[in-house]
Structures are given as structure tokens and as C-alpha cells.
Amino acid sequence: MIEFDHVNKHYGAHHVLRDITMTVSRGEVVVVCGPSGSGKSTLIKCVNALESYQSGHILVEGVDVKSKARSAAALRQRVGMVFQNFELYPHLSVIDNICIAQRVVLKRHAGEARERAWRLLDRVGLRDKAAAYPMNLSGGQQQRIAIARALALDPEIMLFDEPTSALDPEMINEVLDVMTALAADGMTMMVVTHEMGFARRVASRVVFMDKGEVVEDCSTTEFFNDTKSRADRTRQFLDKILSH
Amino acid sequence: MPDLSFIARNASFLFDGLLLSLTLTAAGVIGGLAVGIALVLVRLFTGVVGNCVVDAYVFVFRAIPLILVIFWFYFMVPLILGRPVGAWTSAIVAFTLFEGAYYSEILRAGLKSVRAGQMHAALAGGMNRAQALRYVIFPQAITAMIPIFLTQAIILFQDTSLVFVVSLHDFLTATTIIANRDGRLVETYASACLVYYLICLAATAGVDRLKRTFAR
Amino acid sequence: MNYQWNWSLLLDEPYAGWLLAGLGWTVALSVVGWVIALPLGTAIGIARTSSSRWLRVLSGFYVSVFRNIPLLLQMFVWFFVVPELLPDRLGLWFKRDLPNPEFWTAALALAFYTSGRLAELFRAGLQAVPRGQVMAADATGMSRPQALRHVIMPQALRIILPPLTSEFLSIVKNSSLALTIGVLELTAQSRQIENFTFHGFEAFGAATAFYMLVALILNLVMVSLRRTLTLPVAV
């Protein structure tokens, strides 16, 4: 579904992504973790062409991200994204946030878009907030709306860029619950997160990145249980984030 | 190539005009700053009534066109002093009081830009309001204000051209006189545009550099 | 100070009529200038934030020209110089056949001058919208114009609304410069009444009152616009 083939990216002298090669299959949930500055956010933003890269290839559903055969807009209809800071549109109500891309990108009729929005609001449990504005919602509610907004275009793949790291602790679970349900429905997901509990329960694979390279890429059970086979940096990282 | 020798012939006349524009600008900046500081002090130390008076002053001067202000003082200053004073004096009075309104608002915004916690900390440390302003607030506000002061001075430099309406020979008026006398409208006005453009562009670039220095 | 007050003369003909006619020209200049300046300034402001380098340079030059030359000089250039540079027949039409040439040149000068200022305002407003918003719009497959139209501009407009209304007040005030090329707008009329009657206080006072009225109305408009546009916040 997503294939990375020797992907390299530089920011001036800074080598942000080093020779990334891996595959995400249909229905897989891949958790990407690593210290800050390890390139994990950049990596998933390359998948929907929000970031560019200098060499190598990324294929999404078999088509190169940079291919002229498919526009960036067409690619992004297939790949939904959820941001760390939600990035809901503050000037639009919740329901309009979910409808706007359906209207202008997919050219759906208002009624059709709204019907889809209502179903998604049910799915994230926020039907009663349809008329509210983002700034009146809690962080957890905003992030659930952001997930609904991304799902409104019926994507095949969902990218999550640290979806819970801007949230107060008591709101993290409501968002992870929505993501867990999504995974159970068979959505292909790449999730940048430090929520190791979520990774353990939901992920099919865990990728650990450091300094722009993939250090580990293995099944969830291997990652957490077979700690002897893990690299030193992985163990150090896990010790740090699991110590309390 | 158009013949521009007539500009060279009139260089000293034009230069005197430019000098008058720059002098008026300097007078407006200095006088306006003095009035602006006075207005802000009134705001800070006289309570509600003082604030209302300053609000009204600022509102009036920002609501009416500068030309009308110039007319007002051209007509009123001699009347108040009881003797004719000429366009120059009345123009300086007009620019001083007009710019004072704008400068007081820049000062106020600059002081406001310093976080309220700083004033509280200074008061809690035993300073009085005047000391807090002098030693804590003002030093922090000044770097934010200086570039805006200078930008306002560039606007003022352009605005001094309005003394045209009371026949003071500033740069634009001098240009107009020559343009009409020599019948060379196109070349004369084009040159004047270039002079103003280059002066303001250089000044703006200077202000930008200053801003970057402060930002470091 | 020795002065004979006579406020009632403002109600006498022809002075009352002059003032009202002046107010009419002031409003007409401001509105015509604004109607041209707003779309022009918006377009140039968008070009200032464009990803194309030459569009940025070109629009930057446009803004710097109209902002670094005094409006009065710009007005003289439009009035005295531009008709000379136009093709003969167009120049002749401009000078001879265009009804109210002073009015139209003044409105044009005001429009271009104001468009430069509005462009800077729009540039600042567009750049003040957080980058994440642009990314979110991109991520849902919106094109550049779609993102601008539905996501970025609505937020930028809310940010620049207060300075935008004060720009309108500026064009009203700046329209007074039209008196130098012979448009009998409000300030010109009050000056003329002063000339005829030597009652400067009353004449300039009336003009001042009108300008203050315009400023007050604009303040009210801004407050109510702000109220309708401000996004509801939970109490």
C-alpha cells in the first residue's frame, strides 16, 4: 500500500531522512516512534507530499508520490492526515469543518456532505457538537473532529502526526479509542506517537527512528518482548519513556 | 535622452525646497514626540478625566485630514496671537500637534506591549509607578517603539508636501513652480518622484536594518 | 482674541449647499477609490505571498512605488503627466472630453495609492494565519486557490478587519488632497467659505464635524462587523 524505497531528504547540510526503505501493507497499523528530531514527522508528511524528498521513491497504492500521473490533490484525497495541533478551521463550525473539503475538493452536494458528516460525528461520538466552533471544544474533542474531517474524504490510508501530544492527559484516551476503533475497521494507518500502550495493543508493527534512519522495523510482539535483539539506542529510548 | 539641464540650472532652488521639507520633518518629529510624551504622561498619572481628554484629542486629530489641520492653524494661530505669523510658524504648530496624537498612540502601544507581570514585579519590588516606568517598562518598550517612530517620520516626510496648500516652498512646491515655469511637467515631476522614492526607500531600508539589529 | 461668532451663516445659502456638495464629493471620491483599491490591493497582497519569485518581486515593486511617493505628488502625476504620456487620442480624450476629469484623476490616484497600502495589509494578514492551517487544507486535497478562498482568506480578513476600517477612514481623509487639482470636496468648500466670509472657525468647524461624524460611523460599523464576524467563544 505504501512503499518507501531508499528515500533521502536533506535540509541544507542536515540529513533528515537516511535511506528509508520499508513497506506498509493494506490494513496494517504502523507506529513510528523515536526521539524528537529523528525525522518521523517528516517521514509521514512525505507520504502525502506535504514534505518533499531528494532521492528515492515513495509509492502509494502503486503510484509514485511525485508521479505526474496523479496530482498532489488526488493523492491527498486517498490519504487522510491528523495533526498534532488539530488545525481545525477556527472560522467554521464543526459540521462545516467536516464538509468543506467534501464540497470543494470532491464537489459533493451539500446534503450528501452533511449526511456523511453526521455519520462521522456519530462515529467519533460528537453528534451534539455539530454546530459548535472549534475554540469551544476541548482538545480531545477537537482532535476527534479532526479525525472525522480527515475521514470525510473516504481515504484508504490515515496518517497521524503525534495526535495526542498536545492533549491534557485526561483527554488522550478518548482520541486513542477512536483510533483503535478505526484500526479495528481495517484502516491502513501510520501513527507517529509515544503512546506505547497504544502501540502494544493496536499496532501490527513498530518502527523506531533515530537521526533520520530506521533503527528498528519489526512486529509489535518482537519490539516489546524480544528486548535482547533490540539495538542499544532503542532500549535507551524505551527506558526513558517507559520509566514512570 | 530628454534634456535635463534645466534641472541642474534650478538645483539650488530645488535643494532649498528639499531642505525645507527635511526641516519640517525634523520639527514635526521633535515637537510631535514632545506632545506625544506629554499626552501619555497625562494618561498615566491623571486618571479617568485625563484619559478622556487625551482620547478626545487623539480622536479629533486622527479623524480629520492633515490639510484641514494645516488650514485650521494657518487661520487660527494669527488670530490667537493677535498678529500675522506666516505659513512657516503655523505649519510647524500644525505638524507638532497633529503628529503628537499619532506619537502618543505609538508610545501607548509600546508601553502596553510590555507584559503586565513586569509592572507587578517592579511594584512588588518596592518601586513606585514612576520608577517602574523609568527603570523597568520603558527600557523594554523602547526597542519596540523606535522602528515605528522612524516609520512614522518617513510618513511625515511625505506629508510635509501638503504645505503646498499654504504656499510654503517645500520640495514638491518648488518642483511644481519649476515645472510650470519651464513648461517641462513630465521630466520635472518624474525627477521629483525619483527623489522622494529613493529617499523613502533608503530610509525604510535603514529602519528594517535597525529592526533586525534589535531583534537579535 | 477678538472674534465675531456667527454659526448661523452655515445654514445660509449658498454656504449650506456648498458644504453638502463638498461632503458629497468627499464620499464619492472615497467610495470610488475604495471600490477600485480593494480588489487591486487584495490581488497584489496575494501576489506578495505567492510562491513564484517574480510575482513577489513585481508586487513588491508595485507596493514600494505607491508607498514611497507622496500622495500629493502622485495626484499631480496622474493629472499633469499621465495624459501627456498616453497615446495622443486617449490623452486628448482624458484632457478634453472626459466629464469631471479632476474627479476621475483624483479617484484614480487615491485608488492606486490606497491599493499599495491595502496590499501590505493583506500580505500581513495572510502571513499571520498559522502555517498549520495551510498544511491542513493541503492535506485534504485543496488546491492553492481553494485553500486561499475557504481557509486562509476568511481568517486573514478577521485579523485585518480593524486596520481595514481605519484604511477606509484614511481614504476619506486623503480624498481632501483632491482639492489641489480642483475638486471641490469638503475641505475645499470649507476653505472657500472661510475665504468668502472670514469666518474660519465656523467653516472649518463644520468640515471637522463632518469628518468626525464619518469616523464615528466607521467606528460603529467596525464594532458591529466585529461582533458578527467574531467567532463565538464559550462563556
XYZ file of C-alpha atoms in Angstrom:
695
model
C 0.000 0.000 0.000
C 2.867 2.391 0.882
C 6.368 1.545 -0.257
C 9.444 3.529 0.729
C 12.411 2.816 -1.479
C 15.770 4.337 -0.473
C 14.239 7.713 0.431
C 16.670 10.504 1.297
C 15.939 14.066 2.358
C 18.302 16.908 3.185
C 17.670 20.285 4.803
C 20.827 22.039 3.691
C 23.630 20.125 5.411
C 21.176 18.312 7.670
C 20.358 14.790 6.557
C 16.765 14.442 7.747
C 15.879 11.072 6.197
C 18.572 8.498 5.548
C 17.918 5.818 3.004
C 14.491 4.816 4.271
C 13.216 1.543 2.844
C 10.094 -0.153 4.160
C 6.593 -1.248 3.262
C 3.215 -0.724 4.849
C 0.624 -3.246 3.681
C -3.119 -2.815 3.443
C -4.810 -2.911 6.857
C -1.558 -2.587 8.760
C -1.166 -0.159 11.671
C 2.427 1.019 11.861
C 3.522 3.037 14.874
C 6.551 5.239 14.228
C 8.414 6.380 17.329
C 11.740 7.940 18.162
C 13.301 10.945 19.858
C 12.363 14.434 18.681
C 14.222 15.433 15.557
C 14.500 11.838 14.430
C 12.600 12.578 11.202
C 9.428 10.629 11.969
C 7.022 13.530 11.295
C 8.907 14.391 8.146
C 8.666 10.782 7.028
C 4.881 10.584 7.188
C 4.490 14.041 5.640
C 6.381 12.747 2.627
C 3.620 10.192 2.105
C 1.030 12.862 1.274
C 3.581 15.216 -0.309
C 3.430 17.874 2.387
C 7.200 17.450 2.510
C 9.427 16.709 -0.452
C 12.475 14.453 -0.610
C 15.530 14.495 -2.828
C 16.104 10.908 -3.817
C 14.402 7.515 -3.736
C 10.754 6.710 -4.308
C 7.563 6.543 -2.287
C 4.742 4.585 -3.881
C 1.207 4.981 -2.579
C -1.170 2.385 -3.969
C 1.474 1.597 -6.543
C 1.804 5.149 -7.898
C 4.862 7.303 -7.214
C 4.062 10.274 -4.952
C 5.943 12.513 -7.361
C 4.384 10.983 -10.460
C 2.761 13.396 -12.869
C 0.043 10.790 -13.434
C -1.597 11.717 -10.142
C -1.878 15.246 -8.755
C -0.993 16.074 -5.167
C -4.669 16.853 -4.585
C -5.721 13.419 -5.878
C -3.093 11.746 -3.691
C -4.300 13.628 -0.635
C -7.903 12.514 -1.199
C -6.651 8.964 -0.745
C -4.508 9.790 2.295
C -6.068 11.481 5.315
C -3.964 13.293 7.885
C -4.385 14.263 11.551
C -2.087 16.913 13.023
C -0.537 17.415 16.414
C -2.305 20.753 16.881
C -5.617 19.613 15.334
C -5.625 22.512 12.828
C -9.392 22.681 12.693
C -10.537 25.770 10.812
C -11.471 28.234 13.571
C -13.877 30.225 11.381
C -16.045 27.204 10.526
C -18.445 25.265 12.715
C -17.696 21.619 13.457
C -20.019 20.325 10.755
C -18.634 22.795 8.196
C -15.108 21.722 9.082
C -16.089 18.203 8.088
C -17.991 19.297 4.974
C -15.673 21.880 3.441
C -13.236 19.556 1.664
C -16.082 17.275 0.564
C -17.726 20.302 -1.022
C -14.749 21.967 -2.688
C -12.472 19.012 -3.394
C -14.899 16.157 -4.071
C -17.660 18.520 -5.272
C -20.244 16.629 -3.251
C -23.665 18.222 -2.850
C -24.416 19.913 0.458
C -26.928 17.265 1.508
C -24.632 14.377 0.711
C -21.708 16.016 2.511
C -23.802 16.714 5.585
C -25.143 13.202 5.716
C -21.594 11.858 5.598
C -20.587 14.373 8.296
C -23.398 13.253 10.610
C -22.362 9.624 10.288
C -18.766 10.547 11.123
C -19.877 12.655 14.091
C -21.699 9.593 15.401
C -18.589 7.556 14.849
C -16.416 9.895 16.953
C -19.253 10.399 19.454
C -19.724 14.128 18.972
C -23.106 14.450 17.251
C -24.188 17.094 19.795
C -21.236 19.357 18.879
C -22.135 19.775 15.196
C -22.973 23.469 15.497
C -20.158 24.337 17.905
C -16.992 26.179 16.892
C -13.598 24.552 17.424
C -12.473 27.000 20.093
C -15.406 25.944 22.258
C -14.299 22.315 22.281
C -11.773 20.588 24.490
C -8.535 19.426 22.900
C -9.703 15.828 22.870
C -12.957 16.775 21.167
C -11.110 18.901 18.610
C -8.827 16.027 17.747
C -11.767 13.645 17.312
C -13.371 16.187 14.960
C -10.078 16.434 13.085
C -10.155 12.661 12.608
C -13.729 12.893 11.325
C -12.676 15.669 8.945
C -9.896 13.508 7.523
C -12.234 10.510 7.168
C -14.812 12.583 5.286
C -12.928 12.138 2.020
C -13.074 8.315 2.407
C -9.293 7.871 2.447
C -7.629 4.481 2.109
C -4.756 5.486 4.366
C -4.647 7.613 7.523
C -1.558 9.427 8.783
C -1.385 10.601 12.418
C 1.301 13.099 13.406
C 1.602 12.921 17.205
C -2.178 13.103 17.591
C -2.151 13.101 21.403
C 0.968 15.049 22.326
C -0.809 18.416 22.530
C -3.536 16.974 24.764
C -4.057 17.093 28.503
C -3.559 13.584 29.934
C -7.240 13.002 30.702
C -8.165 13.532 27.046
C -5.669 11.201 25.473
C -7.753 8.063 25.787
C -10.859 9.382 24.034
C -8.709 10.046 20.968
C -6.860 6.732 21.164
C -10.234 4.952 21.445
C -11.377 6.457 18.159
C -8.091 5.445 16.541
C -8.359 1.927 17.944
C -11.856 1.552 16.508
C -10.583 2.818 13.173
C -7.793 0.238 13.195
C -10.289 -2.490 14.038
C -12.271 -1.489 10.928
C -9.214 -2.306 8.849
C -7.882 1.180 8.072
C -4.262 1.340 6.950
C -2.552 3.688 9.402
C 0.824 5.265 10.049
C 0.919 6.738 13.519
C 3.727 8.882 14.921
C 3.271 8.622 18.672
C 4.956 7.959 22.000
C 1.889 6.190 23.362
C 3.499 2.787 23.832
C 0.335 1.326 25.371
C -1.496 2.106 22.145
C 1.358 0.641 20.119
C 1.311 -2.560 22.162
C -2.451 -3.005 21.836
C -3.157 -1.783 18.323
C -0.039 -1.679 16.160
C 0.865 -4.529 13.872
C 4.384 -3.163 13.510
C 6.615 -0.687 15.294
C 9.237 1.405 13.546
C 11.866 3.131 15.657
C 13.722 6.056 14.082
C 16.749 7.974 15.259
C 18.766 10.682 13.482
C 16.866 10.202 10.232
C 17.287 6.457 9.910
C 15.092 3.482 10.639
C 16.741 1.636 13.524
C 14.022 -0.948 14.117
C 11.237 -2.230 11.931
C 9.616 -5.288 13.444
C 6.365 -6.775 14.660
C 4.855 -5.368 17.832
C 5.445 -8.518 19.830
C 9.083 -8.668 18.795
C 9.558 -4.969 19.569
C 8.247 -5.145 23.108
C 9.028 -8.700 24.172
C 12.285 -9.634 22.483
C 14.216 -6.719 24.019
C 17.550 -8.548 23.779
C 17.532 -8.337 19.999
C 16.873 -4.568 20.066
C 19.587 -2.039 19.335
C 21.111 -0.081 22.213
C 19.501 3.211 21.177
C 16.091 1.578 21.070
C 16.490 0.200 24.566
C 17.703 3.568 25.871
C 14.731 5.298 24.285
C 12.261 2.802 25.677
C 13.838 3.061 29.135
C 13.384 6.818 29.049
C 9.750 6.866 28.037
C 8.635 3.808 29.995
C 10.486 4.605 33.214
C 7.487 6.079 35.031
C 17.559 61.196 -23.773
C 15.449 64.134 -22.565
C 17.305 67.368 -21.834
C 17.547 67.628 -18.061
C 19.909 70.607 -17.917
C 17.086 72.845 -16.684
C 17.017 70.782 -13.509
C 20.687 71.471 -12.970
C 20.030 75.193 -13.520
C 17.405 75.089 -10.792
C 19.319 72.804 -8.470
C 19.774 75.275 -5.650
C 16.100 76.258 -5.678
C 15.105 72.603 -5.516
C 17.683 71.881 -2.860
C 16.296 74.687 -0.672
C 12.877 73.091 -1.079
C 14.199 69.713 -0.029
C 15.893 71.324 2.963
C 12.599 72.887 3.993
C 10.857 69.509 3.732
C 13.517 67.893 5.897
C 13.473 70.729 8.450
C 9.694 70.479 8.721
C 10.025 66.721 9.191
C 12.586 67.160 11.956
C 10.480 69.804 13.668
C 7.401 67.588 13.398
C 9.249 64.603 14.871
C 10.731 66.530 17.788
C 7.622 68.584 18.540
C 5.317 65.627 17.970
C 7.360 63.422 20.246
C 7.251 66.070 22.997
C 3.482 66.398 22.676
C 3.113 62.616 22.495
C 5.114 62.077 25.672
C 3.098 64.777 27.434
C -0.153 63.097 26.378
C 0.995 59.694 27.590
C 2.094 61.144 30.920
C -1.348 62.715 31.296
C -2.845 59.279 30.601
C -0.622 57.543 33.113
C -0.916 59.940 36.002
C -4.270 61.722 35.890
C -6.971 59.071 35.970
C -10.260 58.996 34.124
C -10.680 62.680 33.257
C -7.177 62.983 31.865
C -7.672 59.830 29.838
C -10.908 61.139 28.343
C -9.270 64.418 27.390
C -6.400 62.614 25.672
C -8.833 60.207 23.975
C -10.759 63.161 22.578
C -7.558 64.882 21.417
C -6.348 61.754 19.657
C -9.756 61.020 18.141
C -10.123 64.517 16.669
C -6.652 64.629 15.161
C -6.981 61.163 13.702
C -10.457 61.831 12.300
C -9.629 64.915 10.233
C -7.338 65.276 7.212
C -3.927 66.866 7.693
C -4.781 69.512 5.079
C -7.704 70.633 7.198
C -5.409 70.796 10.240
C -2.995 72.945 8.257
C -5.853 75.255 7.216
C -7.081 75.439 10.807
C -3.763 76.625 12.174
C -2.951 78.836 9.210
C -6.133 80.673 10.045
C -6.179 80.328 13.830
C -2.617 80.919 15.024
C -2.501 84.563 13.878
C -5.924 85.095 15.365
C -4.884 83.757 18.759
C -1.548 85.565 18.805
C -3.152 88.754 17.533
C -0.579 89.276 14.801
C 0.302 87.653 11.479
C 2.931 84.898 11.823
C 3.250 83.446 8.350
C 2.814 79.994 6.951
C 6.025 78.540 8.379
C 5.141 79.002 12.062
C 1.572 77.855 11.646
C 2.704 74.803 9.697
C 5.105 73.824 12.487
C 2.350 74.206 15.076
C 0.001 72.133 12.927
C 2.523 69.321 12.360
C 3.560 69.270 16.023
C 0.048 68.913 17.387
C -1.044 66.538 14.606
C 1.958 64.214 14.952
C 1.618 64.408 18.759
C -1.654 62.481 18.504
C -0.012 59.712 16.454
C 3.137 59.560 18.580
C 1.128 59.296 21.795
C -0.652 56.233 20.382
C 2.653 54.639 19.357
C 4.030 55.270 22.846
C 0.938 53.853 24.453
C 1.017 50.695 22.327
C 4.737 50.311 23.068
C 4.194 50.527 26.813
C 1.276 48.109 26.572
C 3.459 45.616 24.722
C 5.437 45.021 27.912
C 3.769 42.257 29.882
C 1.655 43.348 32.875
C 3.661 40.987 35.086
C 6.685 43.271 34.692
C 4.843 46.220 36.242
C 3.601 43.991 39.062
C 7.085 42.659 39.695
C 8.519 46.187 39.841
C 5.769 47.414 42.195
C 6.145 44.309 44.338
C 9.865 45.046 44.495
C 9.122 48.353 46.163
C 9.309 50.774 43.201
C 6.632 53.397 42.695
C 4.849 53.721 39.344
C 7.189 56.383 38.004
C 10.253 54.343 38.925
C 8.741 51.191 37.477
C 8.107 53.016 34.200
C 11.528 54.595 34.171
C 13.646 51.583 35.073
C 11.599 48.545 34.042
C 8.876 49.266 31.497
C 10.415 51.990 29.359
C 13.744 50.246 28.614
C 11.807 47.220 27.358
C 9.291 49.234 25.349
C 11.804 51.455 23.604
C 13.196 48.877 21.177
C 9.675 48.040 20.030
C 8.846 51.726 19.554
C 11.883 53.160 17.795
C 11.302 51.488 14.411
C 7.655 52.607 14.475
C 8.720 56.162 15.339
C 11.040 56.182 12.375
C 8.430 54.720 10.028
C 6.065 57.447 11.198
C 8.823 60.001 10.442
C 9.030 58.687 6.863
C 5.266 59.106 6.511
C 5.633 62.606 7.952
C 8.353 63.412 5.413
C 5.878 62.568 2.648
C 3.134 64.500 4.415
C 5.188 67.693 4.595
C 4.390 68.033 0.879
C 0.933 69.182 1.970
C 2.293 72.624 2.913
C 1.781 73.166 -0.807
C -1.691 74.396 0.151
C -0.288 77.305 2.179
C 2.360 78.071 -0.461
C 5.417 77.151 1.583
C 8.278 76.276 -0.754
C 8.921 72.684 0.208
C 10.431 70.255 -2.327
C 7.151 69.424 -4.048
C 6.076 73.063 -4.267
C 9.485 74.041 -5.639
C 9.158 71.254 -8.199
C 5.725 72.467 -9.212
C 6.922 76.045 -9.623
C 9.741 74.947 -11.907
C 7.542 72.513 -13.808
C 5.101 75.285 -14.630
C 7.673 77.990 -15.294
C 9.754 75.907 -17.668
C 6.796 74.015 -19.096
C 8.590 70.691 -18.512
C 5.942 68.866 -16.500
C 6.857 65.314 -17.397
C 10.597 65.492 -16.693
C 10.260 67.618 -13.581
C 7.598 65.518 -11.889
C 9.332 62.287 -12.864
C 12.546 63.524 -11.248
C 10.665 64.547 -8.105
C 9.119 61.070 -7.905
C 12.561 59.549 -8.173
C 13.960 61.773 -5.404
C 11.134 61.010 -2.992
C 11.221 57.320 -3.906
C 14.944 56.956 -3.314
C 14.932 58.906 -0.044
C 11.987 56.959 1.399
C 13.299 53.640 0.115
C 16.715 54.228 1.696
C 15.117 55.345 4.955
C 12.819 52.298 5.012
C 15.785 50.006 4.378
C 17.585 51.696 7.283
C 14.607 51.128 9.585
C 14.442 47.464 8.537
C 18.116 47.026 9.362
C 17.581 48.624 12.744
C 14.662 46.270 13.390
C 16.852 43.292 12.632
C 19.568 44.603 14.945
C 17.036 44.964 17.749
C 15.607 41.524 17.066
C 18.949 39.923 17.823
C -8.759 87.257 20.785
C -11.418 89.287 19.098
C -13.823 87.245 17.020
C -17.441 87.653 15.983
C -19.101 84.239 16.108
C -21.782 83.568 13.551
C -22.627 79.889 13.372
C -25.931 80.560 11.643
C -24.160 81.563 8.454
C -23.521 77.888 7.854
C -27.237 77.467 7.292
C -27.399 80.334 4.821
C -27.325 79.846 1.108
C -25.035 79.283 -0.617
C -22.810 78.032 2.194
C -25.016 75.184 3.405
C -25.276 73.943 -0.176
C -21.512 74.192 -0.640
C -20.831 72.110 2.442
C -23.281 69.409 1.439
C -21.946 69.312 -2.111
C -18.449 69.065 -0.653
C -19.473 66.193 1.565
C -20.985 64.505 -1.495
C -17.726 64.751 -3.460
C -15.718 63.521 -0.470
C -17.932 60.465 -0.142
C -17.917 59.854 -3.902
C -14.106 60.062 -4.109
C -13.670 57.739 -1.158
C -16.156 55.158 -2.358
C -14.956 55.092 -5.981
C -11.334 54.955 -4.842
C -12.104 52.155 -2.394
C -14.067 50.083 -4.896
C -11.020 50.079 -7.190
C -8.403 49.792 -4.438
C -9.882 46.844 -2.573
C -9.739 44.172 -5.318
C -6.444 45.589 -6.602
C -4.888 45.608 -3.126
C -6.169 42.104 -2.404
C -4.689 40.743 -5.621
C -1.329 42.444 -5.057
C -1.318 41.307 -1.420
C -1.878 37.700 -2.523
C 0.884 38.079 -5.111
C 3.195 39.276 -2.309
C 2.767 35.898 -0.597
C 2.934 33.892 -3.821
C 5.346 31.006 -4.207
C 6.529 32.453 -7.504
C 9.587 34.615 -7.048
C 8.956 37.007 -9.908
C 5.383 37.637 -8.754
C 6.741 38.521 -5.311
C 9.381 40.867 -6.742
C 6.928 42.526 -9.113
C 4.249 43.064 -6.475
C 6.905 44.250 -4.011
C 7.996 46.870 -6.522
C 4.381 47.950 -7.069
C 3.890 48.438 -3.340
C 7.156 50.292 -2.866
C 6.388 52.733 -5.696
C 2.950 53.674 -4.433
C 4.040 53.870 -0.802
C 7.267 55.823 -1.187
C 5.998 58.751 -3.227
C 3.794 61.342 -1.513
C 0.138 61.062 -2.484
C 0.055 64.719 -3.479
C 2.851 64.163 -5.983
C 1.096 61.031 -7.265
C -2.020 63.099 -7.781
C -0.068 65.699 -9.790
C 1.478 62.937 -11.865
C -1.928 61.445 -12.705
C -3.297 64.891 -13.512
C -0.423 66.589 -15.351
C 1.887 63.847 -16.558
C -0.144 60.754 -17.392
C -2.317 62.424 -20.073
C 0.933 63.557 -21.804
C 2.244 60.009 -21.899
C -0.954 58.412 -23.192
C -1.392 57.885 -26.944
C -2.495 61.180 -28.480
C -6.178 60.420 -28.895
C -6.595 58.896 -25.442
C -4.663 61.810 -23.885
C -6.870 64.288 -25.666
C -9.993 62.479 -24.511
C -8.619 62.493 -20.986
C -7.968 66.220 -21.045
C -10.949 67.436 -23.056
C -13.842 65.011 -23.279
C -13.810 63.071 -20.022
C -16.509 64.623 -17.849
C -15.158 65.725 -14.471
C -11.528 64.917 -15.269
C -10.381 66.262 -11.878
C -12.698 63.902 -10.064
C -11.648 60.808 -12.015
C -7.931 61.534 -11.818
C -8.192 62.153 -8.083
C -10.172 58.941 -7.603
C -7.609 57.009 -9.648
C -4.699 58.465 -7.674
C -6.435 57.640 -4.401
C -7.231 54.129 -5.629
C -3.662 53.249 -6.613
C -2.139 54.840 -3.525
C -4.600 53.005 -1.274
C -4.120 49.720 -3.144
C -0.435 49.764 -2.187
C -1.311 50.175 1.474
C -4.051 47.531 1.320
C -1.636 45.114 -0.355
C 0.717 45.355 2.623
C -2.212 44.879 4.963
C -3.406 41.762 3.139
C 0.126 40.384 2.981
C 0.480 40.775 6.740
C -2.946 39.240 7.337
C -2.285 36.259 5.073
C 1.069 35.635 6.714
C -0.500 35.852 10.173
C -2.629 32.762 9.511
C -0.752 29.853 11.120
C 1.184 27.629 8.713
C -0.547 24.558 10.117
C -3.818 25.792 8.657
C -2.315 25.871 5.177
C -0.956 22.381 5.718
C -4.326 21.086 6.923
C -6.006 22.496 3.808
C -3.303 20.956 1.612
C -3.674 17.623 3.383
C -7.354 17.432 2.445
C -6.503 17.886 -1.202
C -7.498 21.529 -1.588
C -5.793 23.443 -4.376
C -3.972 26.714 -3.662
C -6.952 28.904 -4.704
C -9.385 26.684 -2.784
C -7.287 26.864 0.384
C -6.988 30.630 -0.035
C -10.705 31.061 -0.589
C -12.090 28.737 2.084
C -9.434 28.524 4.780
C -6.854 31.296 4.704
C -8.679 34.411 3.496
C -11.608 34.106 5.938
C -9.127 34.017 8.804
C -6.896 36.756 7.386
C -9.916 39.039 6.923
C -10.832 38.685 10.570
C -7.287 39.561 11.573
C -7.103 42.684 9.414
C -10.642 43.952 9.919
C -9.714 46.750 12.385
C -6.848 48.166 10.291
C -9.021 47.718 7.187
C -11.681 50.058 8.561
C -9.042 52.594 9.523
C -7.747 52.367 5.941
C -11.198 53.408 4.784
C -11.046 56.358 7.161
C -7.638 57.134 5.632
C -9.032 57.229 2.104
C -11.778 59.600 3.294
C -9.149 61.881 4.795
C -6.802 61.534 1.843
C -9.583 62.496 -0.556
C -9.060 66.045 0.729
C -5.880 66.186 -1.369
C -8.128 66.298 -4.426
C -8.661 69.988 -3.684
C -5.180 70.675 -5.067
C -6.303 69.674 -8.548
C -9.621 71.472 -8.245
C -12.151 69.019 -6.842
C -14.456 70.972 -4.549
C -14.710 68.377 -1.812
C -15.451 69.050 1.836
C -12.161 70.654 2.884
C -12.070 72.795 -0.263
C -15.582 74.038 0.391
C -14.819 74.975 3.973
C -11.713 76.810 2.790
C -13.851 78.633 0.232
C -16.411 79.628 2.840
C -13.601 80.946 5.013
C -12.343 82.973 2.048
C -15.753 84.462 1.395
C -16.833 85.172 4.948
C -13.640 85.302 7.040
C -15.480 83.029 9.492
C -12.832 80.315 9.650
C -13.935 78.816 12.950
C -17.409 78.105 11.673
C -16.282 76.945 8.242
C -13.500 74.631 9.391
C -15.596 73.619 12.389
C -18.341 72.373 10.089
C -15.883 70.347 7.994
C -14.258 68.969 11.149
C -17.662 67.915 12.453
C -18.436 66.097 9.198
C -15.133 64.225 9.220
C -15.637 63.281 12.868
C -19.106 62.032 12.015
C -17.635 59.808 9.303
C -15.037 58.499 11.782
C -17.722 57.778 14.371
C -19.901 55.946 11.854
C -16.910 53.878 10.729
C -16.168 53.025 14.353
C -19.729 51.790 14.779
C -19.554 49.805 11.553
C -16.337 48.174 12.714
C -17.752 47.286 16.116
C -20.845 45.667 14.607
C -18.853 43.913 11.867
C -16.544 42.590 14.515
C -19.453 41.328 16.533
C -20.927 39.432 13.587
C -17.578 38.088 12.435
C -16.083 37.214 15.791
C -16.257 33.526 16.401
C -18.405 32.575 19.346
C -16.484 31.676 22.469
C -17.966 29.783 25.395
C -18.558 31.983 28.417
